[in-house]
Short mmCIF file of N, CA and C in Angstrom, two decimals:
data_model
loop_
_atom_site.label_atom_id
_atom_site.label_comp_id
_atom_site.label_asym_id
_atom_site.label_seq_id
_atom_site.Cartn_x
_atom_site.Cartn_y
_atom_site.Cartn_z
N MET H 1 -25.65 -18.07 -7.69
CA MET H 1 -24.73 -18.50 -8.75
C MET H 1 -24.19 -17.27 -9.46
N THR H 2 -22.90 -17.18 -9.51
CA THR H 2 -22.25 -16.04 -10.16
C THR H 2 -22.31 -16.20 -11.68
N ASP H 3 -22.67 -15.11 -12.35
CA ASP H 3 -22.66 -15.12 -13.81
C ASP H 3 -21.30 -14.58 -14.26
N TYR H 4 -20.34 -15.50 -14.38
CA TYR H 4 -18.97 -15.10 -14.71
C TYR H 4 -18.90 -14.38 -16.05
N SER H 5 -19.60 -14.91 -17.03
CA SER H 5 -19.47 -14.32 -18.37
C SER H 5 -20.01 -12.89 -18.39
N GLU H 6 -21.06 -12.61 -17.64
CA GLU H 6 -21.58 -11.24 -17.61
C GLU H 6 -20.59 -10.30 -16.90
N GLU H 7 -20.04 -10.76 -15.78
CA GLU H 7 -19.04 -9.94 -15.08
C GLU H 7 -17.86 -9.64 -16.00
N GLN H 8 -17.42 -10.66 -16.75
CA GLN H 8 -16.30 -10.48 -17.66
C GLN H 8 -16.65 -9.50 -18.77
N ARG H 9 -17.85 -9.64 -19.33
CA ARG H 9 -18.28 -8.72 -20.40
C ARG H 9 -18.32 -7.28 -19.89
N ASN H 10 -18.90 -7.09 -18.70
CA ASN H 10 -19.00 -5.74 -18.14
C ASN H 10 -17.61 -5.14 -17.89
N GLU H 11 -16.72 -5.97 -17.35
CA GLU H 11 -15.37 -5.46 -17.09
C GLU H 11 -14.68 -5.10 -18.40
N LEU H 12 -14.84 -5.95 -19.40
CA LEU H 12 -14.22 -5.70 -20.69
C LEU H 12 -14.67 -4.35 -21.27
N GLU H 13 -15.97 -4.07 -21.18
CA GLU H 13 -16.49 -2.78 -21.65
C GLU H 13 -15.85 -1.63 -20.91
N ALA H 14 -15.75 -1.77 -19.59
CA ALA H 14 -15.16 -0.71 -18.77
C ALA H 14 -13.69 -0.50 -19.13
N ILE H 15 -12.96 -1.60 -19.25
CA ILE H 15 -11.53 -1.52 -19.58
C ILE H 15 -11.33 -0.85 -20.94
N GLU H 16 -12.19 -1.21 -21.88
CA GLU H 16 -12.08 -0.62 -23.21
C GLU H 16 -12.29 0.90 -23.17
N SER H 17 -13.20 1.36 -22.30
CA SER H 17 -13.45 2.80 -22.23
C SER H 17 -12.34 3.52 -21.44
N ILE H 18 -11.70 2.82 -20.51
CA ILE H 18 -10.62 3.43 -19.73
C ILE H 18 -9.33 3.52 -20.56
N TYR H 19 -9.05 2.47 -21.34
CA TYR H 19 -7.81 2.39 -22.12
C TYR H 19 -8.09 2.28 -23.62
N PRO H 20 -8.79 3.25 -24.20
CA PRO H 20 -9.19 3.09 -25.61
C PRO H 20 -8.02 2.96 -26.58
N ASP H 21 -6.89 3.60 -26.26
CA ASP H 21 -5.76 3.61 -27.20
C ASP H 21 -4.80 2.44 -27.02
N SER H 22 -4.88 1.76 -25.87
CA SER H 22 -3.88 0.72 -25.61
C SER H 22 -4.50 -0.65 -25.40
N PHE H 23 -5.81 -0.76 -25.65
CA PHE H 23 -6.54 -2.00 -25.41
C PHE H 23 -6.85 -2.68 -26.74
N THR H 24 -6.57 -3.99 -26.82
CA THR H 24 -6.88 -4.75 -28.04
C THR H 24 -7.42 -6.12 -27.66
N VAL H 25 -8.59 -6.47 -28.20
CA VAL H 25 -9.13 -7.81 -27.97
C VAL H 25 -8.44 -8.76 -28.96
N LEU H 26 -7.93 -9.87 -28.43
CA LEU H 26 -7.26 -10.85 -29.29
C LEU H 26 -8.18 -11.99 -29.68
N SER H 27 -9.01 -12.45 -28.71
CA SER H 27 -9.93 -13.53 -29.02
C SER H 27 -11.14 -13.47 -28.11
N GLU H 28 -12.24 -14.08 -28.56
CA GLU H 28 -13.48 -14.09 -27.81
C GLU H 28 -13.61 -15.34 -26.94
N GLU H 29 -13.10 -16.45 -27.41
CA GLU H 29 -13.24 -17.73 -26.70
C GLU H 29 -11.91 -18.44 -26.56
N PRO H 30 -11.24 -18.42 -25.46
CA PRO H 30 -11.58 -17.64 -24.27
C PRO H 30 -11.27 -16.16 -24.52
N THR H 31 -11.87 -15.30 -23.72
CA THR H 31 -11.64 -13.87 -23.88
C THR H 31 -10.18 -13.57 -23.55
N SER H 32 -9.52 -12.97 -24.50
CA SER H 32 -8.10 -12.65 -24.36
C SER H 32 -7.87 -11.27 -24.96
N PHE H 33 -7.07 -10.46 -24.27
CA PHE H 33 -6.84 -9.10 -24.74
C PHE H 33 -5.50 -8.58 -24.23
N THR H 34 -5.03 -7.52 -24.86
CA THR H 34 -3.79 -6.89 -24.42
C THR H 34 -4.07 -5.46 -23.99
N ILE H 35 -3.23 -4.99 -23.07
CA ILE H 35 -3.24 -3.59 -22.67
C ILE H 35 -1.78 -3.17 -22.59
N THR H 36 -1.46 -2.08 -23.28
CA THR H 36 -0.10 -1.56 -23.22
C THR H 36 -0.05 -0.52 -22.12
N VAL H 37 0.90 -0.69 -21.21
CA VAL H 37 1.05 0.21 -20.06
C VAL H 37 2.37 0.94 -20.20
N THR H 38 2.31 2.27 -20.12
CA THR H 38 3.50 3.09 -20.31
C THR H 38 3.71 3.94 -19.06
N SER H 39 4.96 4.08 -18.66
CA SER H 39 5.27 4.93 -17.51
C SER H 39 5.09 6.39 -17.89
N ASP H 40 5.06 7.23 -16.86
CA ASP H 40 5.14 8.67 -17.12
C ASP H 40 6.50 8.92 -17.75
N ALA H 41 6.63 10.03 -18.45
CA ALA H 41 7.90 10.34 -19.11
C ALA H 41 8.96 10.67 -18.08
N GLY H 42 10.13 10.12 -18.29
CA GLY H 42 11.26 10.43 -17.43
C GLY H 42 12.13 11.47 -18.11
N GLU H 43 13.42 11.47 -17.77
CA GLU H 43 14.37 12.37 -18.41
C GLU H 43 14.34 12.15 -19.92
N ASN H 44 14.55 13.22 -20.66
CA ASN H 44 14.59 13.15 -22.13
C ASN H 44 13.31 12.50 -22.69
N GLU H 45 12.22 12.67 -21.96
CA GLU H 45 10.93 12.13 -22.40
C GLU H 45 10.94 10.62 -22.60
N GLU H 46 11.91 9.92 -21.99
CA GLU H 46 11.95 8.47 -22.19
C GLU H 46 10.93 7.80 -21.26
N THR H 47 10.45 6.65 -21.71
CA THR H 47 9.46 5.91 -20.94
C THR H 47 9.85 4.43 -20.94
N VAL H 48 9.25 3.70 -20.00
CA VAL H 48 9.33 2.25 -20.07
C VAL H 48 7.91 1.77 -20.34
N GLU H 49 7.81 0.64 -21.00
CA GLU H 49 6.50 0.20 -21.46
C GLU H 49 6.44 -1.32 -21.47
N VAL H 50 5.28 -1.85 -21.10
CA VAL H 50 5.04 -3.29 -21.24
C VAL H 50 3.67 -3.48 -21.87
N THR H 51 3.55 -4.52 -22.65
CA THR H 51 2.24 -4.92 -23.15
C THR H 51 1.88 -6.20 -22.43
N LEU H 52 0.77 -6.13 -21.69
CA LEU H 52 0.29 -7.27 -20.92
C LEU H 52 -0.82 -7.97 -21.68
N LYS H 53 -0.76 -9.28 -21.68
CA LYS H 53 -1.84 -10.06 -22.28
C LYS H 53 -2.60 -10.74 -21.14
N PHE H 54 -3.89 -10.52 -21.10
CA PHE H 54 -4.75 -11.16 -20.10
C PHE H 54 -5.69 -12.12 -20.80
N THR H 55 -5.94 -13.25 -20.16
CA THR H 55 -6.92 -14.21 -20.67
C THR H 55 -7.82 -14.59 -19.50
N TYR H 56 -9.12 -14.43 -19.69
CA TYR H 56 -10.06 -14.82 -18.65
C TYR H 56 -10.13 -16.33 -18.55
N VAL H 57 -10.14 -16.84 -17.33
CA VAL H 57 -10.41 -18.25 -17.11
C VAL H 57 -11.91 -18.37 -16.85
N GLU H 58 -12.43 -19.57 -16.92
CA GLU H 58 -13.88 -19.77 -16.83
C GLU H 58 -14.49 -19.14 -15.58
N LYS H 59 -13.81 -19.26 -14.43
CA LYS H 59 -14.39 -18.78 -13.18
C LYS H 59 -13.83 -17.44 -12.72
N TYR H 60 -13.24 -16.68 -13.64
CA TYR H 60 -12.80 -15.33 -13.30
C TYR H 60 -14.04 -14.49 -13.01
N PRO H 61 -14.10 -13.71 -11.95
CA PRO H 61 -13.02 -13.23 -11.09
C PRO H 61 -12.79 -14.04 -9.79
N ASP H 62 -13.45 -15.16 -9.64
CA ASP H 62 -13.19 -15.98 -8.44
C ASP H 62 -11.85 -16.70 -8.56
N GLU H 63 -11.35 -16.81 -9.78
CA GLU H 63 -10.01 -17.34 -10.03
C GLU H 63 -9.27 -16.27 -10.83
N PRO H 64 -7.96 -16.14 -10.62
CA PRO H 64 -7.24 -15.07 -11.32
C PRO H 64 -7.20 -15.31 -12.83
N PRO H 65 -7.13 -14.23 -13.60
CA PRO H 65 -6.96 -14.39 -15.05
C PRO H 65 -5.54 -14.88 -15.32
N LEU H 66 -5.31 -15.35 -16.51
CA LEU H 66 -3.95 -15.67 -16.93
C LEU H 66 -3.34 -14.38 -17.45
N TRP H 67 -2.04 -14.21 -17.26
CA TRP H 67 -1.38 -13.02 -17.80
C TRP H 67 0.03 -13.36 -18.22
N GLU H 68 0.52 -12.54 -19.11
CA GLU H 68 1.92 -12.63 -19.52
C GLU H 68 2.33 -11.29 -20.10
N ILE H 69 3.62 -11.05 -20.08
CA ILE H 69 4.16 -9.84 -20.71
C ILE H 69 4.56 -10.26 -22.12
N ILE H 70 3.92 -9.67 -23.12
CA ILE H 70 4.22 -10.10 -24.49
C ILE H 70 5.21 -9.18 -25.18
N SER H 71 5.41 -7.98 -24.64
CA SER H 71 6.48 -7.14 -25.17
C SER H 71 6.87 -6.11 -24.11
N GLN H 72 8.07 -5.60 -24.25
CA GLN H 72 8.56 -4.60 -23.30
C GLN H 72 9.50 -3.66 -24.03
N GLU H 73 9.55 -2.44 -23.52
CA GLU H 73 10.41 -1.45 -24.15
C GLU H 73 11.20 -0.72 -23.06
N ASN H 74 12.51 -0.66 -23.23
CA ASN H 74 13.40 0.01 -22.27
C ASN H 74 13.34 -0.60 -20.88
N LEU H 75 13.06 -1.89 -20.80
CA LEU H 75 12.86 -2.52 -19.50
C LEU H 75 13.80 -3.71 -19.34
N GLU H 76 14.57 -3.70 -18.26
CA GLU H 76 15.48 -4.81 -17.99
C GLU H 76 14.68 -6.02 -17.52
N ASP H 77 15.25 -7.21 -17.76
CA ASP H 77 14.56 -8.45 -17.40
C ASP H 77 14.26 -8.56 -15.91
N SER H 78 15.15 -8.03 -15.06
CA SER H 78 14.90 -8.12 -13.62
C SER H 78 13.61 -7.38 -13.25
N TYR H 79 13.35 -6.28 -13.94
CA TYR H 79 12.10 -5.54 -13.69
C TYR H 79 10.89 -6.33 -14.18
N THR H 80 11.07 -7.05 -15.27
CA THR H 80 9.98 -7.87 -15.80
C THR H 80 9.55 -8.89 -14.75
N GLU H 81 10.53 -9.50 -14.10
CA GLU H 81 10.25 -10.47 -13.04
C GLU H 81 9.49 -9.81 -11.89
N ASP H 82 9.91 -8.59 -11.52
CA ASP H 82 9.22 -7.85 -10.45
C ASP H 82 7.76 -7.60 -10.81
N ILE H 83 7.52 -7.28 -12.07
CA ILE H 83 6.15 -7.01 -12.52
C ILE H 83 5.30 -8.27 -12.43
N LEU H 84 5.85 -9.40 -12.83
CA LEU H 84 5.09 -10.66 -12.76
C LEU H 84 4.77 -11.02 -11.30
N ILE H 85 5.71 -10.79 -10.40
CA ILE H 85 5.47 -11.06 -8.97
C ILE H 85 4.38 -10.11 -8.45
N LEU H 86 4.46 -8.85 -8.84
CA LEU H 86 3.47 -7.85 -8.44
C LEU H 86 2.07 -8.26 -8.92
N LEU H 87 1.97 -8.71 -10.17
CA LEU H 87 0.67 -9.16 -10.70
C LEU H 87 0.11 -10.31 -9.87
N GLN H 88 0.97 -11.24 -9.51
CA GLN H 88 0.54 -12.40 -8.70
C GLN H 88 0.00 -11.94 -7.34
N GLN H 89 0.73 -11.05 -6.68
CA GLN H 89 0.30 -10.55 -5.37
C GLN H 89 -1.03 -9.83 -5.48
N GLN H 90 -1.15 -8.95 -6.47
CA GLN H 90 -2.38 -8.18 -6.64
C GLN H 90 -3.57 -9.09 -6.96
N ALA H 91 -3.34 -10.09 -7.77
CA ALA H 91 -4.41 -11.02 -8.14
C ALA H 91 -4.91 -11.77 -6.90
N GLU H 92 -3.98 -12.23 -6.06
CA GLU H 92 -4.38 -12.95 -4.86
C GLU H 92 -5.19 -12.06 -3.93
N GLU H 93 -4.79 -10.79 -3.81
CA GLU H 93 -5.49 -9.85 -2.93
C GLU H 93 -6.89 -9.50 -3.43
N ASN H 94 -7.10 -9.63 -4.73
CA ASN H 94 -8.36 -9.15 -5.32
C ASN H 94 -9.27 -10.27 -5.84
N LEU H 95 -9.00 -11.51 -5.44
CA LEU H 95 -9.86 -12.61 -5.89
C LEU H 95 -11.31 -12.33 -5.51
N GLY H 96 -12.21 -12.65 -6.43
CA GLY H 96 -13.63 -12.44 -6.18
C GLY H 96 -14.14 -11.12 -6.71
N MET H 97 -13.21 -10.23 -7.08
CA MET H 97 -13.59 -8.93 -7.65
C MET H 97 -12.95 -8.83 -9.03
N VAL H 98 -13.60 -8.11 -9.94
CA VAL H 98 -12.94 -7.87 -11.22
C VAL H 98 -11.68 -7.07 -10.91
N MET H 99 -10.57 -7.43 -11.53
CA MET H 99 -9.29 -6.89 -11.07
C MET H 99 -8.38 -6.36 -12.16
N ILE H 100 -8.79 -6.39 -13.40
CA ILE H 100 -7.87 -5.98 -14.47
C ILE H 100 -7.41 -4.53 -14.27
N PHE H 101 -8.34 -3.63 -13.95
CA PHE H 101 -7.96 -2.23 -13.74
C PHE H 101 -6.95 -2.13 -12.59
N THR H 102 -7.19 -2.86 -11.51
CA THR H 102 -6.29 -2.85 -10.36
C THR H 102 -4.91 -3.36 -10.76
N LEU H 103 -4.87 -4.44 -11.53
CA LEU H 103 -3.60 -5.01 -11.97
C LEU H 103 -2.84 -4.02 -12.85
N VAL H 104 -3.55 -3.41 -13.79
CA VAL H 104 -2.91 -2.48 -14.72
C VAL H 104 -2.41 -1.24 -13.96
N THR H 105 -3.21 -0.76 -13.00
CA THR H 105 -2.81 0.40 -12.21
C THR H 105 -1.55 0.09 -11.40
N ALA H 106 -1.49 -1.11 -10.82
CA ALA H 106 -0.30 -1.51 -10.05
C ALA H 106 0.93 -1.54 -10.96
N VAL H 107 0.77 -2.06 -12.17
CA VAL H 107 1.90 -2.11 -13.11
C VAL H 107 2.30 -0.69 -13.51
N GLN H 108 1.32 0.16 -13.73
CA GLN H 108 1.61 1.57 -14.08
C GLN H 108 2.47 2.22 -12.99
N GLU H 109 2.07 2.02 -11.73
CA GLU H 109 2.82 2.60 -10.61
C GLU H 109 4.23 2.02 -10.55
N LYS H 110 4.34 0.73 -10.80
CA LYS H 110 5.66 0.07 -10.80
C LYS H 110 6.54 0.65 -11.90
N LEU H 111 5.99 0.86 -13.08
CA LEU H 111 6.77 1.43 -14.17
C LEU H 111 7.26 2.83 -13.83
N ASN H 112 6.41 3.62 -13.15
CA ASN H 112 6.82 4.96 -12.73
C ASN H 112 7.96 4.88 -11.72
N GLU H 113 7.90 3.91 -10.80
CA GLU H 113 8.99 3.69 -9.84
C GLU H 113 10.27 3.33 -10.59
N ILE H 114 10.15 2.48 -11.60
CA ILE H 114 11.32 2.05 -12.37
C ILE H 114 11.97 3.24 -13.06
N ILE H 115 11.15 4.11 -13.66
CA ILE H 115 11.68 5.32 -14.32
C ILE H 115 12.44 6.17 -13.29
N ASP H 116 11.88 6.31 -12.08
CA ASP H 116 12.54 7.08 -11.03
C ASP H 116 13.87 6.43 -10.64
N GLN H 117 13.89 5.10 -10.56
CA GLN H 117 15.13 4.39 -10.22
C GLN H 117 16.18 4.60 -11.31
N ILE H 118 15.76 4.51 -12.56
CA ILE H 118 16.69 4.71 -13.68
C ILE H 118 17.26 6.13 -13.61
N LYS H 119 16.39 7.11 -13.34
CA LYS H 119 16.83 8.51 -13.24
C LYS H 119 17.86 8.68 -12.14
N SER H 120 17.58 8.13 -10.95
CA SER H 120 18.51 8.32 -9.84
C SER H 120 19.81 7.56 -10.07
N ARG H 121 19.75 6.39 -10.73
CA ARG H 121 20.98 5.67 -11.07
C ARG H 121 21.85 6.49 -12.02
N ARG H 122 21.20 7.11 -13.01
CA ARG H 122 21.95 7.94 -13.97
C ARG H 122 22.57 9.14 -13.28
N GLU H 123 21.81 9.73 -12.38
CA GLU H 123 22.30 10.90 -11.64
C GLU H 123 23.52 10.51 -10.79
N GLU H 124 23.42 9.37 -10.10
CA GLU H 124 24.55 8.90 -9.29
C GLU H 124 25.76 8.62 -10.17
N GLU H 125 25.53 8.02 -11.32
CA GLU H 125 26.61 7.71 -12.26
C GLU H 125 27.29 9.00 -12.73
N LYS H 126 26.46 10.01 -13.03
CA LYS H 126 26.99 11.29 -13.50
C LYS H 126 27.85 11.94 -12.41
N GLN H 127 27.35 11.92 -11.16
CA GLN H 127 28.11 12.51 -10.05
C GLN H 127 29.40 11.74 -9.81
N ARG H 128 29.35 10.41 -9.93
CA ARG H 128 30.55 9.60 -9.73
C ARG H 128 31.61 9.96 -10.78
N LYS H 129 31.17 10.12 -12.04
CA LYS H 129 32.10 10.48 -13.10
C LYS H 129 32.70 11.87 -12.86
N GLU H 130 31.85 12.80 -12.40
CA GLU H 130 32.35 14.15 -12.11
C GLU H 130 33.41 14.10 -11.01
N ARG H 131 33.16 13.31 -9.96
CA ARG H 131 34.13 13.17 -8.86
C ARG H 131 35.44 12.58 -9.38
N GLU H 132 35.32 11.53 -10.22
CA GLU H 132 36.53 10.91 -10.77
C GLU H 132 37.32 11.91 -11.61
N THR H 133 36.61 12.72 -12.38
CA THR H 133 37.27 13.72 -13.22
C THR H 133 37.99 14.75 -12.33
N GLU H 134 37.29 15.22 -11.29
CA GLU H 134 37.89 16.20 -10.38
C GLU H 134 39.14 15.62 -9.72
N GLU H 135 39.05 14.37 -9.26
CA GLU H 135 40.19 13.74 -8.60
C GLU H 135 41.34 13.54 -9.57
N ALA H 136 41.03 13.21 -10.80
CA ALA H 136 42.07 13.03 -11.81
C ALA H 136 42.76 14.36 -12.10
N GLU H 137 41.99 15.45 -12.09
CA GLU H 137 42.56 16.77 -12.35
C GLU H 137 43.48 17.19 -11.20
N LYS H 138 43.13 16.81 -9.97
CA LYS H 138 43.97 17.16 -8.81
C LYS H 138 45.33 16.47 -8.90
N VAL H 139 45.34 15.28 -9.42
CA VAL H 139 46.58 14.48 -9.50
C VAL H 139 47.44 14.98 -10.59
#
């Protein structure tokens, strides 16, 4: 018989020590907490950030926790949808194991990819404008 509550308590302790500055317990029954995940800094030190709320279900980790994005910064809605899909995929792959760290790490990597995409989009936009300016000067 799996002792779900002990596994949850142990994971909570670990998560708190891994993310001391971005972890907040919201409630004990059911256990609910938030973790703020921030990308690495992009151009001009800008970042994208989401605050994830996790709630343990009774049979976690044999059943996935509940999650939602409760806030976001510098993040388009289409990316928010990608993050929710990513969480679902990761949760399915990790059933039976404590997975909050895995979920948060996956979101962290996704945010870093998003910052890279934003950077390359801006770079392409800048080059396009430069080309348009050059062509306008030729005319």
